[in-house]
Short mmCIF file of C-alpha atoms in Angstrom, two decimals:
data_model
loop_
_atom_site.label_atom_id
_atom_site.label_comp_id
_atom_site.label_asym_id
_atom_site.label_seq_id
_atom_site.Cartn_x
_atom_site.Cartn_y
_atom_site.Cartn_z
CA MET A 1 0.12 -0.02 -0.09
CA ASP A 2 1.20 3.54 -0.76
CA VAL A 3 1.49 5.61 2.44
CA ILE A 4 2.39 8.62 0.49
CA GLN A 5 1.23 9.49 -3.00
CA VAL A 6 2.25 12.67 -4.82
CA ASN A 7 0.84 13.59 -8.12
CA GLU A 8 2.04 16.16 -10.42
CA LEU A 9 2.55 18.43 -7.25
CA THR A 10 3.77 21.94 -8.08
CA LYS A 11 4.32 24.83 -5.77
CA TYR A 12 5.60 28.39 -6.66
CA TYR A 13 6.38 30.92 -4.22
CA GLY A 14 4.97 33.81 -6.21
CA LYS A 15 7.30 33.70 -9.26
CA SER A 16 9.88 31.78 -7.69
CA ARG A 17 10.00 28.02 -8.05
CA GLY A 18 9.31 25.51 -4.93
CA ILE A 19 8.72 22.40 -6.84
CA GLU A 20 7.36 21.34 -10.34
CA ASN A 21 5.20 18.41 -11.30
CA LEU A 22 6.58 16.14 -8.61
CA SER A 23 5.14 12.66 -8.71
CA PHE A 24 6.19 9.69 -6.48
CA SER A 25 4.84 7.28 -4.07
CA VAL A 26 6.38 5.94 -0.64
CA LEU A 27 5.47 2.44 0.28
CA GLU A 28 4.06 1.31 3.68
CA GLY A 29 7.13 0.17 5.72
CA GLU A 30 9.81 1.07 3.60
CA ILE A 31 12.59 3.95 4.37
CA PHE A 32 12.53 6.32 1.46
CA GLY A 33 15.52 8.79 1.00
CA PHE A 34 14.86 12.00 -0.55
CA ILE A 35 18.24 13.59 -1.74
CA GLY A 36 19.07 16.84 -3.37
CA PRO A 37 21.16 19.89 -2.96
CA ASN A 38 19.97 22.99 -0.90
CA GLY A 39 17.08 24.74 -2.32
CA ALA A 40 16.21 21.70 -4.51
CA GLY A 41 12.58 21.64 -3.03
CA LYS A 42 13.08 18.96 -0.32
CA SER A 43 11.58 20.89 2.69
CA THR A 44 8.90 22.55 0.41
CA THR A 45 7.72 18.86 -0.44
CA ILE A 46 7.66 17.82 3.22
CA ARG A 47 6.00 21.00 4.27
CA LEU A 48 3.25 20.65 1.45
CA LEU A 49 2.77 17.07 2.71
CA LEU A 50 2.28 18.19 6.34
CA SER A 51 -0.01 21.14 5.01
CA LEU A 52 2.16 23.61 6.45
CA ILE A 53 1.78 25.50 2.86
CA HIS A 54 -0.62 24.68 0.31
CA PRO A 55 0.01 23.53 -3.48
CA THR A 56 -0.02 25.55 -6.39
CA SER A 57 -1.44 22.64 -8.20
CA GLY A 58 -1.38 18.89 -8.08
CA LEU A 59 -2.25 16.37 -5.51
CA ALA A 60 -0.71 14.65 -2.36
CA SER A 61 -2.21 12.05 0.01
CA ILE A 62 -0.90 10.48 3.04
CA PHE A 63 -2.66 7.28 4.22
CA GLY A 64 -5.03 7.74 1.26
CA LYS A 65 -6.21 11.12 2.45
CA ASP A 66 -5.85 14.43 0.54
CA VAL A 67 -3.35 16.18 2.61
CA THR A 68 -5.11 19.74 2.04
CA LYS A 69 -8.40 18.44 3.59
CA LYS A 70 -7.59 16.00 6.30
CA GLY A 71 -4.25 17.70 7.59
CA PRO A 72 -5.07 17.20 11.37
CA GLU A 73 -6.22 13.72 10.83
CA ILE A 74 -3.02 12.85 9.10
CA ARG A 75 -0.67 14.76 11.33
CA SER A 76 -1.94 12.68 14.39
CA GLN A 77 0.02 9.83 12.87
CA VAL A 78 2.94 11.53 11.48
CA GLY A 79 6.18 12.40 13.14
CA TYR A 80 8.08 15.50 11.91
CA LEU A 81 11.85 16.22 12.70
CA PRO A 82 12.71 19.52 10.79
CA SER A 83 16.21 20.57 9.67
CA GLU A 84 16.32 23.15 12.17
CA VAL A 85 14.27 22.92 15.40
CA PHE A 86 12.86 26.00 17.19
CA TYR A 87 10.80 25.42 20.48
CA TYR A 88 9.51 27.95 22.94
CA ASP A 89 12.75 29.36 24.71
CA HIS A 90 11.57 29.64 28.19
CA MET A 91 10.32 26.17 28.64
CA HIS A 92 12.03 23.15 30.13
CA VAL A 93 12.55 20.04 27.98
CA GLY A 94 10.30 17.94 29.87
CA GLU A 95 7.63 20.48 30.06
CA LEU A 96 7.83 20.96 26.20
CA LEU A 97 7.55 17.33 25.62
CA LYS A 98 4.69 16.94 28.10
CA TYR A 99 3.21 19.79 26.09
CA SER A 100 3.60 18.35 22.67
CA ALA A 101 2.41 14.66 23.93
CA SER A 102 -0.85 16.37 25.56
CA PHE A 103 -2.20 17.02 21.71
CA TYR A 104 -1.87 13.19 20.96
CA PRO A 105 -4.41 10.83 22.75
CA GLY A 106 -2.85 8.44 24.97
CA ASP A 107 -0.27 8.23 27.78
CA HIS A 108 3.26 9.02 26.39
CA LYS A 109 5.25 9.37 29.72
CA GLU A 110 7.12 6.09 29.04
CA ARG A 111 7.71 6.51 25.73
CA ILE A 112 9.33 9.93 26.34
CA SER A 113 11.51 8.76 29.17
CA TYR A 114 12.56 5.77 26.96
CA LEU A 115 13.59 8.22 24.14
CA ALA A 116 15.08 10.67 26.35
CA GLU A 117 17.44 7.75 27.56
CA VAL A 118 18.38 6.55 24.54
CA MET A 119 19.22 10.17 23.03
CA GLU A 120 20.95 11.07 26.42
CA LEU A 121 18.52 13.96 26.75
CA GLU A 122 18.61 16.09 29.99
CA MET A 123 14.94 16.71 30.81
CA ASN A 124 15.24 19.51 33.38
CA ARG A 125 17.23 22.06 31.16
CA LYS A 126 15.74 25.06 29.51
CA ILE A 127 15.26 25.37 25.88
CA ARG A 128 17.09 28.28 25.64
CA ASP A 129 20.15 26.99 27.42
CA LEU A 130 20.55 24.05 24.93
CA SER A 131 23.15 23.73 22.00
CA TYR A 132 22.05 22.96 18.38
CA GLY A 133 22.61 19.53 18.71
CA ASN A 134 20.91 19.12 21.86
CA LYS A 135 17.87 20.96 20.47
CA LYS A 136 17.85 18.41 17.66
CA LYS A 137 17.61 15.82 20.09
CA VAL A 138 14.65 17.26 21.64
CA GLY A 139 13.18 17.38 18.11
CA ILE A 140 13.97 13.71 17.83
CA VAL A 141 12.10 12.52 20.94
CA GLN A 142 9.01 15.26 20.08
CA GLY A 143 8.75 13.78 16.70
CA LEU A 144 8.62 10.04 18.04
CA LEU A 145 6.97 10.46 21.37
CA HIS A 146 3.39 9.77 19.76
CA ASN A 147 4.35 6.25 17.96
CA PRO A 148 3.86 7.87 14.57
CA THR A 149 3.53 5.38 11.79
CA LEU A 150 4.98 7.81 9.13
CA LEU A 151 8.09 9.74 9.95
CA PHE A 152 9.41 12.91 8.09
CA LEU A 153 13.21 13.50 8.66
CA ASP A 154 14.42 16.47 7.23
CA GLU A 155 18.14 16.43 7.31
CA PRO A 156 17.97 14.92 10.74
CA THR A 157 21.57 14.29 11.58
CA SER A 158 22.87 18.06 10.97
CA GLY A 159 24.17 18.99 14.54
CA LEU A 160 24.47 15.52 16.08
CA ASP A 161 28.04 14.24 16.70
CA PRO A 162 28.75 10.73 15.22
CA LEU A 163 27.91 8.86 18.32
CA MET A 164 24.39 10.28 18.42
CA GLN A 165 24.13 9.89 14.57
CA ARG A 166 24.49 6.01 15.08
CA LYS A 167 22.07 6.04 18.01
CA PHE A 168 19.59 7.92 15.97
CA PHE A 169 19.93 5.67 13.03
CA ASP A 170 19.58 2.59 15.32
CA LEU A 171 16.50 4.31 16.66
CA ILE A 172 14.92 5.03 13.07
CA ARG A 173 15.86 1.37 12.03
CA GLU A 174 13.89 0.11 15.38
CA GLU A 175 10.85 1.96 14.45
CA ASN A 176 11.11 0.76 10.82
CA LYS A 177 11.12 -2.80 11.99
CA LYS A 178 7.84 -2.08 13.80
CA GLY A 179 6.41 -1.16 10.51
CA VAL A 180 6.87 2.58 10.67
CA THR A 181 7.36 4.17 7.16
CA VAL A 182 10.24 6.62 7.06
CA PHE A 183 10.61 9.65 4.53
CA PHE A 184 14.41 10.78 4.92
CA SER A 185 15.50 14.02 3.31
CA SER A 186 19.12 14.87 3.32
CA HIS A 187 21.72 16.29 1.03
CA PHE A 188 24.21 13.69 2.12
CA LEU A 189 24.09 10.45 0.08
CA GLY A 190 26.13 8.56 2.29
CA GLU A 191 23.94 8.20 5.33
CA VAL A 192 20.56 7.76 3.05
CA GLN A 193 22.54 4.89 1.44
CA ARG A 194 23.04 3.15 4.74
CA LEU A 195 19.37 3.26 5.96
CA CYS A 196 17.02 3.47 2.92
CA ASP A 197 15.38 1.00 0.58
CA ARG A 198 14.82 3.54 -2.08
CA VAL A 199 15.84 7.03 -3.01
CA GLY A 200 14.49 9.80 -5.01
CA ILE A 201 16.79 12.29 -6.22
CA ILE A 202 15.43 15.94 -6.58
CA ARG A 203 17.00 18.67 -8.27
CA GLU A 204 15.67 22.19 -9.11
CA GLY A 205 12.35 21.39 -7.94
CA LYS A 206 12.21 18.22 -10.43
CA MET A 207 12.63 14.38 -9.42
CA VAL A 208 15.54 13.46 -11.37
CA GLU A 209 15.38 9.70 -10.58
CA ILE A 210 13.96 7.32 -8.31
CA SER A 211 15.60 4.18 -7.89
CA ASP A 212 16.28 1.01 -5.58
CA ILE A 213 19.36 1.78 -3.44
CA HIS A 214 20.82 -1.55 -5.02
CA THR A 215 20.76 -0.27 -8.35
CA LEU A 216 21.96 2.90 -7.19
CA GLN A 217 24.86 1.30 -5.56
CA LYS A 218 25.72 -0.65 -8.68
CA ASN A 219 26.71 2.59 -10.42
CA ASN A 220 27.83 4.13 -7.31
CA TYR A 221 30.86 6.37 -7.73
CA LYS A 222 33.73 6.52 -5.61
CA LYS A 223 36.08 9.30 -5.60
CA ILE A 224 39.74 8.15 -5.55
CA GLY A 225 43.02 10.17 -5.14
CA VAL A 226 46.17 8.54 -5.33
CA LEU A 227 49.51 10.40 -4.46
CA GLY A 228 52.90 8.97 -5.60
CA ARG A 229 55.10 8.01 -8.46
CA HIS A 230 53.04 6.08 -10.71
CA GLU A 231 52.42 5.83 -14.70
CA PRO A 232 49.80 8.50 -15.76
CA ALA A 233 48.17 5.93 -17.88
CA SER A 234 47.94 3.27 -15.50
CA PHE A 235 44.46 4.08 -14.12
CA GLU A 236 42.77 4.21 -17.57
CA MET A 237 40.53 1.30 -17.15
CA PRO A 238 36.90 0.49 -17.46
CA GLY A 239 34.74 2.19 -14.74
CA VAL A 240 37.25 5.16 -14.66
CA SER A 241 36.17 8.85 -15.46
CA ASN A 242 37.09 12.32 -14.99
CA LEU A 243 40.63 11.17 -14.75
CA HIS A 244 42.98 14.24 -13.99
CA ARG A 245 46.46 14.43 -12.65
CA GLU A 246 48.61 17.25 -11.07
CA GLY A 247 52.23 16.55 -10.34
CA GLU A 248 52.22 13.12 -8.64
CA TRP A 249 48.46 13.59 -7.56
CA THR A 250 46.07 11.86 -9.55
CA GLN A 251 42.37 11.95 -9.18
CA PHE A 252 39.36 10.10 -10.53
CA PHE A 253 35.71 8.57 -10.19
CA TYR A 254 35.37 4.93 -10.44
CA SER A 255 32.33 2.67 -10.36
CA GLY A 256 32.71 -0.93 -10.30
CA ASP A 257 34.53 -3.58 -8.07
CA ILE A 258 36.94 -1.78 -5.93
CA ASN A 259 39.31 -4.65 -5.68
CA GLN A 260 40.55 -3.89 -9.38
CA VAL A 261 41.73 -0.45 -8.49
CA LEU A 262 43.34 -1.29 -5.24
CA GLN A 263 45.14 -4.20 -7.17
CA ARG A 264 46.25 -1.22 -9.80
CA VAL A 265 47.35 1.02 -6.57
CA SER A 266 49.30 -1.88 -5.01
CA GLY A 267 51.56 -2.08 -7.96
CA PHE A 268 52.92 1.21 -7.15
CA GLU A 269 55.00 2.70 -4.30
CA ILE A 270 52.50 5.53 -3.09
CA GLN A 271 52.40 8.05 -0.58
CA ASP A 272 48.80 8.50 0.03
CA LEU A 273 45.64 7.08 -0.99
CA SER A 274 42.05 8.52 -0.45
CA ILE A 275 38.92 6.94 -1.20
CA GLY A 276 35.66 8.88 -0.38
CA GLU A 277 31.95 9.66 -1.61
CA PRO A 278 31.82 12.18 -4.36
CA THR A 279 29.98 15.35 -3.58
CA LEU A 280 26.17 15.31 -4.50
CA GLU A 281 27.08 17.77 -7.21
CA GLU A 282 29.26 15.10 -8.74
CA ILE A 283 26.68 12.47 -8.67
CA PHE A 284 24.21 14.73 -10.29
CA MET A 285 26.63 15.27 -12.97
CA HIS A 286 26.68 11.61 -13.63
CA TYR A 287 22.85 11.91 -14.18
CA TYR A 288 23.19 14.52 -16.95
CA GLU A 289 25.91 12.90 -18.50
CA MET B 1 -7.24 24.07 26.46
CA ARG B 2 -3.64 23.39 26.69
CA MET B 3 -2.68 25.83 24.11
CA TYR B 4 -4.95 28.32 25.78
CA PHE B 5 -3.10 28.03 29.16
CA ARG B 6 0.32 27.95 27.45
CA GLU B 7 -0.40 31.37 25.94
CA LEU B 8 -1.72 32.79 29.21
CA LYS B 9 1.36 31.56 31.20
CA ALA B 10 3.50 33.19 28.40
CA GLY B 11 1.52 36.41 28.67
CA ILE B 12 1.52 36.99 32.26
CA LYS B 13 4.50 39.14 32.12
CA SER B 14 3.20 41.44 29.62
CA LEU B 15 -0.06 41.79 31.53
CA LEU B 16 1.88 42.46 34.66
CA ILE B 17 3.78 45.19 32.95
CA TRP B 18 0.84 47.01 31.48
CA THR B 19 -0.89 47.05 34.84
CA VAL B 20 2.01 48.35 36.57
CA VAL B 21 2.04 51.20 34.07
CA ILE B 22 -1.65 51.97 34.18
CA ALA B 23 -1.54 51.59 38.07
CA LEU B 24 1.43 54.23 38.36
CA LEU B 25 -0.60 56.41 35.79
CA ILE B 26 -3.59 56.32 37.89
CA VAL B 27 -1.66 57.14 41.42
CA VAL B 28 0.18 59.86 39.74
CA ALA B 29 -3.05 61.48 38.25
CA VAL B 30 -4.79 61.02 41.54
CA VAL B 31 -2.27 62.60 43.42
CA LYS B 32 -2.22 65.49 40.95
CA PHE B 33 -5.90 65.72 41.32
CA SER B 34 -5.40 66.94 44.96
CA ALA B 35 -4.52 70.22 43.26
CA PHE B 36 -7.49 70.62 41.30
CA GLU B 37 -9.89 69.20 44.06
CA SER B 38 -12.48 72.10 44.70
CA ASN B 39 -9.91 74.44 43.77
CA PRO B 40 -11.50 76.73 40.97
CA GLU B 41 -8.60 78.92 40.43
CA SER B 42 -6.61 75.96 38.96
CA LEU B 43 -9.37 75.98 36.13
CA ALA B 44 -8.30 79.32 35.30
CA ILE B 45 -5.12 77.92 34.02
CA LEU B 46 -6.92 75.30 31.86
CA ASP B 47 -9.27 78.26 30.32
CA SER B 48 -6.03 79.82 29.37
CA MET B 49 -5.33 76.93 26.98
CA PRO B 50 -6.32 76.88 23.40
CA PRO B 51 -9.72 75.77 23.31
CA GLN B 52 -9.09 73.44 20.16
CA LEU B 53 -6.39 71.54 22.14
CA MET B 54 -8.90 71.23 25.24
CA GLU B 55 -11.44 70.07 22.71
CA ALA B 56 -9.09 67.52 21.08
CA LEU B 57 -8.01 66.28 24.73
CA SER B 58 -11.87 66.03 25.46
CA MET B 59 -10.89 67.98 28.69
CA ARG B 60 -13.52 70.92 28.05
CA ALA B 61 -16.45 68.67 28.96
CA PHE B 62 -15.23 67.90 32.03
CA ASN B 63 -15.19 69.80 35.50
CA LEU B 64 -11.75 68.82 36.79
CA THR B 65 -12.41 69.84 40.05
CA THR B 66 -14.72 66.86 40.68
CA LEU B 67 -13.56 63.13 40.61
CA GLU B 68 -16.11 62.22 37.93
CA GLY B 69 -14.73 64.93 35.69
CA PHE B 70 -11.04 64.22 36.75
CA PHE B 71 -11.72 60.48 35.69
CA GLY B 72 -13.56 61.63 32.68
CA ALA B 73 -10.37 63.41 31.33
CA MET B 74 -8.34 60.22 32.18
CA PHE B 75 -10.38 58.24 29.65
CA VAL B 76 -7.98 59.14 26.82
CA PHE B 77 -5.29 57.33 28.57
CA PHE B 78 -7.25 54.39 29.32
CA ALA B 79 -8.36 53.79 25.85
CA LEU B 80 -5.04 54.22 24.35
CA MET B 81 -3.41 51.82 26.73
CA GLY B 82 -6.08 49.46 26.35
CA ALA B 83 -6.04 49.56 22.53
CA MET B 84 -2.26 49.36 22.47
CA ALA B 85 -2.31 46.40 24.75
CA ALA B 86 -5.08 44.53 23.06
CA ALA B 87 -3.54 45.34 19.75
CA LEU B 88 -0.25 43.85 20.92
CA TRP B 89 -1.73 40.92 22.45
CA GLY B 90 -3.84 40.01 19.54
CA SER B 91 -1.05 40.31 17.08
CA GLU B 92 1.81 39.16 19.22
CA ALA B 93 0.38 35.64 19.81
CA ILE B 94 0.40 34.55 16.28
CA ALA B 95 3.39 37.02 14.90
CA LYS B 96 5.67 35.94 17.77
CA GLU B 97 5.38 32.17 16.76
CA GLU B 98 6.75 33.17 13.46
CA ARG B 99 9.25 35.60 14.32
CA GLU B 100 10.81 32.96 16.76
CA ARG B 101 9.99 30.28 14.24
CA THR B 102 8.18 28.04 16.83
CA VAL B 103 5.20 28.07 14.22
CA GLU B 104 6.48 25.28 12.56
CA PHE B 105 6.23 23.01 15.63
CA THR B 106 2.69 24.46 16.36
CA LEU B 107 1.11 24.03 12.86
CA VAL B 108 2.31 20.42 12.81
CA LEU B 109 0.42 19.50 15.73
CA PRO B 110 -2.61 17.50 14.85
CA ILE B 111 -5.29 20.27 15.30
CA PRO B 112 -6.94 22.60 12.93
CA ARG B 113 -5.46 25.94 12.39
CA ARG B 114 -8.64 27.62 13.52
CA GLN B 115 -8.28 25.88 16.82
CA ILE B 116 -4.84 27.62 17.25
CA VAL B 117 -6.18 31.04 16.37
CA THR B 118 -9.04 30.57 19.02
CA ALA B 119 -6.72 29.46 21.65
CA LYS B 120 -4.51 32.51 21.19
CA LEU B 121 -7.44 34.81 20.79
CA LEU B 122 -9.20 33.48 23.99
CA ALA B 123 -5.82 33.99 26.01
CA ALA B 124 -5.56 37.57 24.77
CA LEU B 125 -9.22 38.17 25.41
CA THR B 126 -8.62 37.06 29.06
CA ASN B 127 -5.75 39.22 29.19
CA CYS B 128 -7.90 42.35 27.88
CA ALA B 129 -10.56 41.65 30.59
CA LEU B 130 -8.03 41.25 33.24
CA PHE B 131 -6.44 44.46 32.32
CA VAL B 132 -9.65 46.11 32.38
CA LEU B 133 -10.41 44.80 35.80
CA PHE B 134 -7.24 45.63 37.33
CA THR B 135 -7.58 49.14 35.83
CA TRP B 136 -11.08 49.54 37.49
CA VAL B 137 -9.99 47.99 40.94
CA ILE B 138 -7.02 50.33 40.99
CA SER B 139 -9.13 53.48 40.05
CA VAL B 140 -11.70 52.54 42.71
CA VAL B 141 -9.03 51.95 45.16
CA ALA B 142 -7.03 55.02 44.45
CA SER B 143 -10.01 57.33 44.63
CA ARG B 144 -10.91 56.10 48.06
CA SER B 145 -9.19 59.09 49.88
CA TYR B 146 -11.42 61.56 47.92
CA ASP B 147 -14.57 59.82 49.55
CA PRO B 148 -16.16 59.18 46.40
CA GLY B 149 -19.95 58.74 45.68
CA LYS B 150 -22.13 56.56 43.62
CA SER B 151 -21.93 58.77 40.63
CA LEU B 152 -18.32 58.19 40.33
CA PHE B 153 -18.60 54.43 40.32
CA ASP B 154 -21.59 54.40 37.88
CA PHE B 155 -19.45 56.59 35.36
CA LEU B 156 -16.44 54.30 36.15
CA ARG B 157 -18.45 51.38 35.23
CA LEU B 158 -19.33 52.89 32.01
CA GLU B 159 -15.75 54.10 31.30
CA MET B 160 -14.53 50.60 32.00
CA LEU B 161 -17.00 49.20 29.65
CA ALA B 162 -15.96 51.62 27.03
CA MET B 163 -12.37 50.60 27.57
CA PHE B 164 -13.28 46.93 26.95
CA MET B 165 -15.05 47.70 23.90
CA ILE B 166 -12.17 49.58 22.29
CA GLU B 167 -9.92 46.70 23.47
CA LEU B 168 -12.31 44.17 21.69
CA VAL B 169 -11.85 46.24 18.52
CA PHE B 170 -8.18 46.61 18.62
CA LEU B 171 -7.87 42.76 19.66
CA SER B 172 -9.42 41.70 16.49
CA LEU B 173 -7.77 44.30 14.28
CA GLY B 174 -4.41 43.18 15.51
CA THR B 175 -5.32 39.53 15.19
CA LEU B 176 -6.24 39.96 11.57
CA LEU B 177 -3.09 42.08 10.99
CA ALA B 178 -0.84 39.25 12.33
CA CYS B 179 -2.96 36.31 10.40
CA ALA B 180 -2.71 38.13 7.08
CA SER B 181 0.80 39.84 7.19
CA LYS B 182 3.63 38.19 5.64
CA THR B 183 6.17 40.13 7.51
CA PRO B 184 5.50 39.00 11.32
CA ARG B 185 8.60 41.47 12.23
CA ARG B 186 6.53 44.44 11.41
CA VAL B 187 3.12 43.55 13.01
CA GLY B 188 3.83 45.16 16.21
CA SER B 189 4.84 48.63 14.72
CA MET B 190 1.91 48.19 12.15
CA ALA B 191 -0.56 47.84 15.00
CA ILE B 192 0.82 50.84 17.08
CA GLY B 193 0.68 52.99 13.85
CA LEU B 194 -2.78 52.15 13.27
CA ILE B 195 -3.80 52.91 16.71
CA LEU B 196 -2.21 56.37 16.50
CA GLY B 197 -3.75 57.01 13.07
CA LEU B 198 -7.33 56.14 14.41
CA TYR B 199 -6.48 58.35 17.50
CA PHE B 200 -5.64 61.71 15.58
CA ILE B 201 -8.80 60.98 13.35
CA SER B 202 -10.79 61.23 16.57
CA ILE B 203 -9.19 64.20 17.17
CA PHE B 204 -9.63 65.82 14.03
CA ALA B 205 -13.44 64.78 14.26
CA GLY B 206 -13.66 66.50 17.28
CA MET B 207 -12.04 69.81 15.94
CA HIS B 208 -14.40 70.78 13.53
CA GLU B 209 -17.72 70.41 12.48
CA LYS B 210 -17.12 69.62 8.85
CA LEU B 211 -15.12 66.59 9.96
CA SER B 212 -17.49 65.29 12.31
CA TRP B 213 -18.03 62.45 9.95
CA LEU B 214 -14.52 61.10 10.71
CA LYS B 215 -16.02 60.02 14.09
CA PHE B 216 -17.62 56.70 12.40
CA LEU B 217 -14.17 55.78 11.31
CA THR B 218 -12.44 55.52 14.68
CA PRO B 219 -13.30 53.55 18.00
CA PHE B 220 -11.82 56.61 19.94
CA SER B 221 -14.87 58.52 18.56
CA TRP B 222 -17.40 55.92 18.87
CA PHE B 223 -16.57 55.83 22.65
CA ASN B 224 -16.28 59.61 23.58
CA ALA B 225 -16.04 60.05 27.06
CA SER B 226 -17.61 63.64 27.25
CA GLU B 227 -20.45 62.19 25.47
CA PHE B 228 -21.20 59.10 27.51
CA PHE B 229 -20.45 61.14 30.68
CA ARG B 230 -23.24 63.43 29.47
CA SER B 231 -25.79 60.95 28.32
CA GLY B 232 -24.97 57.89 30.83
CA ARG B 233 -24.98 55.46 27.71
CA PHE B 234 -23.25 54.41 24.75
CA GLU B 235 -24.62 55.58 21.35
CA PRO B 236 -26.20 52.65 19.59
CA TYR B 237 -24.18 53.09 16.34
CA ALA B 238 -21.01 52.79 18.54
CA LEU B 239 -22.25 49.31 19.65
CA VAL B 240 -23.21 48.26 16.26
CA LEU B 241 -19.79 49.60 14.68
CA THR B 242 -18.04 47.63 17.20
CA GLY B 243 -19.63 44.47 16.73
CA VAL B 244 -19.45 44.66 12.86
CA THR B 245 -15.86 45.33 12.97
CA VAL B 246 -14.93 42.67 15.51
CA VAL B 247 -17.05 40.14 13.43
CA ILE B 248 -15.57 41.12 10.15
CA CYS B 249 -11.89 41.18 11.29
CA LEU B 250 -12.31 37.94 13.15
CA PHE B 251 -13.81 36.27 10.12
CA ALA B 252 -11.08 37.55 7.94
CA ALA B 253 -8.41 36.57 10.43
CA TYR B 254 -9.60 32.95 10.61
CA PHE B 255 -10.02 32.77 6.79
CA THR B 256 -6.69 34.02 5.91
CA TYR B 257 -4.96 32.12 8.67
CA ASP B 258 -6.33 28.85 7.36
CA ARG B 259 -5.26 29.49 3.94
CA ARG B 260 -1.88 31.12 4.09
CA ASP B 261 1.65 29.48 3.73
CA LEU B 262 3.74 29.15 6.76
CA TYR B 263 6.45 31.70 6.17
CA ILE B 264 9.82 31.11 7.97
#
């Protein structure tokens, strides 16, 4: 069953583009990655789905209900972690979570203390005194405390240290195992790849590609740099592109079996080797080649 | 309900500040009254002032040597303070969330937007009612030492009712302003500007016969202290205009807030 269905959704802010004719669907129980650079329309899409803003044209539904008509009903089962969290400064963390929980039916006390423990959140501090990362943790607990069946995460890991990021990912996986559908927006391909089943790539308000994560991984590019004495032509092999060389530093993109590159590299005496993720822009270049 | 109480709690400080200010104003004024009390000579000073100015400040209608007259002349301050406080409470409740960007959190809660407006509006209304009540109590207490009679209490009651009516008008204007505005930062100054504009219109309306039609445009003229001091009641047109303004503003406020985009 489709939890989210988006059909030709378009949003203009006056004359400037938000998104254009966006269509996609998210299946129940999957983790859907939504990747694109800043300003591509990721937050616009999420805000449209949460009926924080209204579409210029097109349709969107969640749980089979029109988002423009059944907003409150839909939102009672939705958790949302915005890219930047803002809460009432003068409230204490516990007070804010209790306030938020009071809008959802049922008792959420145990759930709150469980989540706060996992995210190592101090409940008796004032929101005003919290660092960016700690506010984000409040956002995570607040987004999950009512056991939503659909989660919107808008660049959720910014501000979290690596340890917290891992705990957060574990938490999301755990929720997902319970059947929660996750819509995960990011401009960082790496974290999406680790978590998601499918990804949609958005660029300039349009969906460029929706693909299964395994398919994407097959033509997944690595950015490889080699420093040391070696033959200039030695890396001209299948799967290598954008090869360029400056003195003893060679850089290229590679997609394919990583072992083959490593075998080539081991044939030289090198000083340094770097294998990293290409930037999103570089990935997009691939889609436009 | 929870939102209403949160709003109330968030607004307590502001209510206290306004109350302290009006209390100081009343106490200082009443102390000054001792100079006017049963002292016709002091009136001579006022008589030497330009009559237009006295008219504009609606001080001519009042005999400042009596407590009633004195509180009648004070009404300008009650009306202006009530208008400002109400307009700010009405607009701030909504604009503040946008300015401090907490609005995203609030709008994602599983409640319709009109419920959010209602909660904020009721909290602001509570503040308005309490503000009038405090003003009333402080006035009564402050005038105690002059041994006031029933006529003062009757007039004060009317005056406080008028203050509340003016609050209602500006509360709904402020709410509409915040609901319809795309620039939450400017809502407060827009509201104050509107109040001052309407106040000056009420002065012009009183200055010249030819301009008297202006009085239909501004709540400060609808509830003119010298008129209800004389007649002991409000003009029916004033009550109708108040009701119509409040209904139209609130309807427009709910309508626009429900349809607008979140701006942050």
